[in-house]
CSV table of C-alpha atoms in Angstrom, one decimal:
chain,number,residue,atom,x,y,z
A,1,SER,CA,107.1,59.7,121.7
A,2,ILE,CA,105.1,57.4,119.4
A,3,ALA,CA,105.6,57.8,115.7
A,4,MET,CA,103.5,56.2,113.0
A,5,GLY,CA,105.5,54.4,110.3
A,6,ARG,CA,104.6,54.4,106.7
A,7,SER,CA,103.9,51.3,104.8
A,8,ALA,CA,106.5,50.0,102.5
A,9,PRO,CA,106.0,50.5,98.8
A,10,GLY,CA,103.7,47.8,97.5
A,11,ALA,CA,102.3,46.9,101.0
A,12,GLY,CA,98.5,46.4,101.4
A,13,ASP,CA,96.1,49.1,102.7
A,14,GLY,CA,95.1,47.6,106.1
A,15,ALA,CA,95.9,47.9,109.7
A,16,ASP,CA,99.0,45.8,109.1
A,17,ALA,CA,100.4,48.5,106.8
A,18,LYS,CA,100.8,50.9,109.7
A,19,ARG,CA,103.1,50.1,112.6
A,20,SER,CA,104.1,52.0,115.7
A,21,HIS,CA,107.5,52.1,117.3
A,22,VAL,CA,109.0,53.5,120.4
A,23,SER,CA,112.2,55.5,120.3
A,24,ASP,CA,115.3,53.9,121.9
A,25,ASP,CA,115.6,56.4,124.7
A,26,GLU,CA,112.1,56.0,126.1
A,27,GLU,CA,110.7,53.1,128.1
A,28,GLU,CA,107.9,51.1,126.7
A,29,ALA,CA,104.4,52.1,128.1
A,30,GLY,CA,102.9,49.4,130.3
A,31,PRO,CA,99.4,48.8,131.6
A,32,PRO,CA,97.8,51.7,133.6
A,33,PRO,CA,98.7,51.9,137.3
A,34,THR,CA,96.2,50.2,139.6
A,35,ASN,CA,96.8,52.2,142.7
A,36,LEU,CA,94.9,55.4,141.6
A,37,PRO,CA,92.2,56.7,143.9
A,38,VAL,CA,88.6,55.8,143.0
A,39,PRO,CA,86.4,58.9,142.4
A,40,SER,CA,83.8,59.3,145.2
A,41,VAL,CA,80.3,60.7,144.9
A,42,ASP,CA,79.6,63.8,147.0
A,43,ASP,CA,76.4,63.1,148.9
A,44,ASP,CA,76.0,66.8,149.7
A,45,SER,CA,75.7,67.9,146.0
A,46,GLU,CA,72.6,69.7,144.9
A,47,GLU,CA,72.3,67.6,141.8
A,48,GLU,CA,69.7,64.8,142.2
A,49,ALA,CA,68.5,62.2,139.9
A,50,GLY,CA,64.9,62.2,138.7
A,51,PRO,CA,62.5,65.0,137.9
A,52,MET,CA,62.6,68.3,139.8
A,53,LEU,CA,60.1,69.0,142.5
A,54,PRO,CA,57.8,72.0,142.0
A,55,PRO,CA,59.1,75.1,143.8
A,56,LYS,CA,57.5,75.8,147.2
A,57,PRO,CA,54.9,78.6,147.0
A,58,LYS,CA,56.2,81.9,148.3
A,59,LYS,CA,54.7,83.2,151.5
A,60,ARG,CA,52.7,86.4,150.9
A,61,LYS,CA,54.0,89.3,152.9
A,62,VAL,CA,51.3,90.7,155.1
A,63,LEU,CA,51.7,94.3,156.2
A,64,GLU,CA,51.6,95.0,159.9
A,65,HIS,CA,48.5,97.3,159.6
A,66,GLN,CA,47.1,96.0,156.4
A,67,THR,CA,43.5,96.3,157.4
A,68,LEU,CA,44.0,99.9,158.5
A,69,TYR,CA,45.6,100.7,155.1
A,70,LEU,CA,42.8,99.1,153.1
A,71,ASN,CA,40.1,100.8,155.2
A,72,ASN,CA,41.7,104.2,154.5
A,73,LEU,CA,41.9,104.0,150.7
A,74,PRO,CA,39.9,106.8,149.0
A,75,SER,CA,36.4,105.6,148.1
A,76,GLY,CA,34.7,108.8,146.9
A,77,SER,CA,33.3,109.1,143.4
A,78,MET,CA,35.5,112.1,142.6
A,79,TYR,CA,39.1,112.6,143.6
A,80,GLU,CA,41.0,115.8,144.0
A,81,LYS,CA,44.3,113.9,143.8
A,82,SER,CA,45.5,111.6,141.1
A,83,PHE,CA,47.8,108.8,141.9
A,84,MET,CA,49.7,109.4,138.6
A,85,HIS,CA,50.3,113.0,139.5
A,86,ILE,CA,52.4,113.9,142.6
A,87,GLY,CA,50.5,117.2,143.1
A,88,GLU,CA,46.8,118.0,142.9
A,89,VAL,CA,45.3,117.9,139.5
A,90,THR,CA,44.2,121.4,138.4
A,91,HIS,CA,43.1,120.8,134.8
A,92,VAL,CA,41.6,118.0,132.7
A,93,ARG,CA,40.8,118.2,129.0
A,94,PHE,CA,39.6,115.5,126.6
A,95,THR,CA,40.3,116.1,122.9
A,96,ARG,CA,38.5,115.1,119.7
A,97,THR,CA,41.6,113.1,118.8
A,98,ASN,CA,40.9,110.7,121.8
A,99,PHE,CA,43.6,112.1,124.1
A,100,LEU,CA,43.1,113.0,127.8
A,101,ILE,CA,45.4,115.8,129.0
A,102,THR,CA,45.9,116.5,132.7
A,103,ALA,CA,47.9,119.2,134.5
A,104,SER,CA,48.8,119.6,138.2
A,105,ASN,CA,49.8,122.3,140.7
A,106,ASP,CA,53.5,121.1,140.5
A,107,GLY,CA,53.8,122.1,136.8
A,108,HIS,CA,53.4,118.7,135.2
A,109,VAL,CA,51.4,118.1,132.0
A,110,LYS,CA,50.5,114.5,131.2
A,111,PHE,CA,49.2,113.0,127.9
A,112,TRP,CA,47.0,109.9,128.0
A,113,LYS,CA,45.6,108.0,125.0
A,114,LYS,CA,42.0,106.6,125.1
A,115,LYS,CA,41.9,103.0,124.0
A,116,SER,CA,38.7,100.9,123.6
A,117,LYS,CA,38.5,99.7,127.2
A,118,GLU,CA,41.2,101.8,129.0
A,119,VAL,CA,43.2,105.0,129.1
A,120,GLU,CA,46.9,104.5,128.6
A,121,PHE,CA,49.6,106.9,129.9
A,122,VAL,CA,51.7,108.3,127.0
A,123,LYS,CA,54.1,111.1,128.1
A,124,ARG,CA,54.8,113.6,130.8
A,125,PHE,CA,56.3,117.1,130.7
A,126,LEU,CA,57.6,119.2,133.5
A,127,ALA,CA,56.1,122.2,131.6
A,128,HIS,CA,56.2,124.9,134.3
A,129,GLN,CA,58.1,125.8,137.5
A,130,GLY,CA,54.8,126.1,139.4
A,131,PRO,CA,51.1,125.4,139.1
A,132,VAL,CA,49.5,125.4,135.7
A,133,SER,CA,47.1,128.3,135.7
A,134,GLY,CA,45.6,127.8,132.3
A,135,LEU,CA,45.2,124.9,129.8
A,136,ALA,CA,43.3,125.0,126.5
A,137,VAL,CA,42.9,122.5,123.6
A,138,SER,CA,42.3,123.7,120.1
A,139,ASP,CA,38.9,122.9,118.4
A,140,ASP,CA,40.5,120.3,116.1
A,141,GLY,CA,42.2,118.5,119.0
A,142,MET,CA,45.6,118.9,117.5
A,143,TRP,CA,47.1,121.6,119.8
A,144,LEU,CA,47.5,122.3,123.5
A,145,ALA,CA,48.4,125.6,125.2
A,146,THR,CA,49.4,125.9,128.9
A,147,ALA,CA,50.2,128.9,131.0
A,148,SER,CA,51.6,129.4,134.5
A,149,ALA,CA,51.5,132.5,136.7
A,150,LYS,CA,54.6,131.5,138.6
A,151,ASP,CA,57.1,131.3,135.7
A,152,LYS,CA,55.1,133.6,133.3
A,153,VAL,CA,55.5,131.1,130.4
A,154,VAL,CA,53.1,129.9,127.7
A,155,ASN,CA,53.8,126.5,126.2
A,156,ILE,CA,52.4,125.2,122.9
A,157,PHE,CA,52.2,121.4,122.4
A,158,ASP,CA,51.6,119.2,119.3
A,159,ILE,CA,49.1,116.7,120.9
A,160,ILE,CA,49.4,114.0,118.2
A,161,ASN,CA,53.2,113.8,118.3
A,162,PHE,CA,53.4,114.5,122.1
A,163,ASP,CA,55.9,117.3,121.5
A,164,MET,CA,56.4,120.8,122.9
A,165,VAL,CA,56.7,123.0,119.8
A,166,ASN,CA,56.9,126.5,121.3
A,167,ARG,CA,57.8,128.2,124.7
A,168,ILE,CA,56.9,131.9,125.1
A,169,GLN,CA,58.2,133.9,128.0
A,170,LEU,CA,55.8,136.7,129.0
A,171,THR,CA,56.4,139.9,130.8
A,172,HIS,CA,52.9,139.8,132.5
A,173,THR,CA,51.5,137.2,134.8
A,174,PRO,CA,49.1,134.9,132.9
A,175,THR,CA,45.8,133.8,134.6
A,176,CYS,CA,44.0,132.0,131.8
A,177,ILE,CA,44.5,130.9,128.2
A,178,GLU,CA,42.3,130.0,125.2
A,179,TRP,CA,42.6,129.3,121.5
A,180,ALA,CA,41.3,132.2,119.5
A,181,HIS,CA,41.4,131.0,115.8
A,182,LYS,CA,38.9,129.2,113.7
A,183,SER,CA,39.8,125.6,112.7
A,184,SER,CA,40.0,126.7,109.0
A,185,ALA,CA,42.4,129.5,109.8
A,186,SER,CA,45.9,129.3,108.3
A,187,LYS,CA,47.5,130.8,111.4
A,188,MET,CA,47.0,129.7,115.0
A,189,ALA,CA,46.1,132.4,117.6
A,190,VAL,CA,46.0,132.0,121.4
A,191,ALA,CA,44.6,134.5,123.8
A,192,VAL,CA,46.2,135.0,127.2
A,193,GLY,CA,44.5,136.7,130.1
A,194,VAL,CA,46.9,138.5,132.4
A,195,GLN,CA,46.8,139.8,135.9
A,196,GLU,CA,47.3,143.6,136.4
């Protein structure tokens, strides 16, 4: 091991002040060996000198029957099926608060927000176990009521907060629903038509 000696008292502060010595049981280190292997450069490495080349453009995948698919896309002015709903759309309502609400025959109710140039999807509820048979929006555009004949349930939604606030189980089969209160009323009322 190599130990650094201390300078004697009164010695100067320089490189001469410090000396190194080798212990008696160790041999003195000599020059480095000259027979070590020289590192080689791997020619197969992926690292290359210079700027990187731009990536090759990806080939666009072409469907086998692409023309057939494109020719069979719906082109009518009115659709019975929405591509955002799995089932057929049964109800569509637009509110004074700039929301679009859609319902389908699979029990889904979806909330959409009207923007300046587009309509943005906001939230989806699986509101019923079967088709939505009635959907009504309050006059002020704040509340939504839905009914289903299959599960005999009425749901009340807070439109602004996209939240279901009440679920009412009925004993009769509902066929239609409508809000039956004035906008100035302190209590909300909903009327449900039932099948006899």
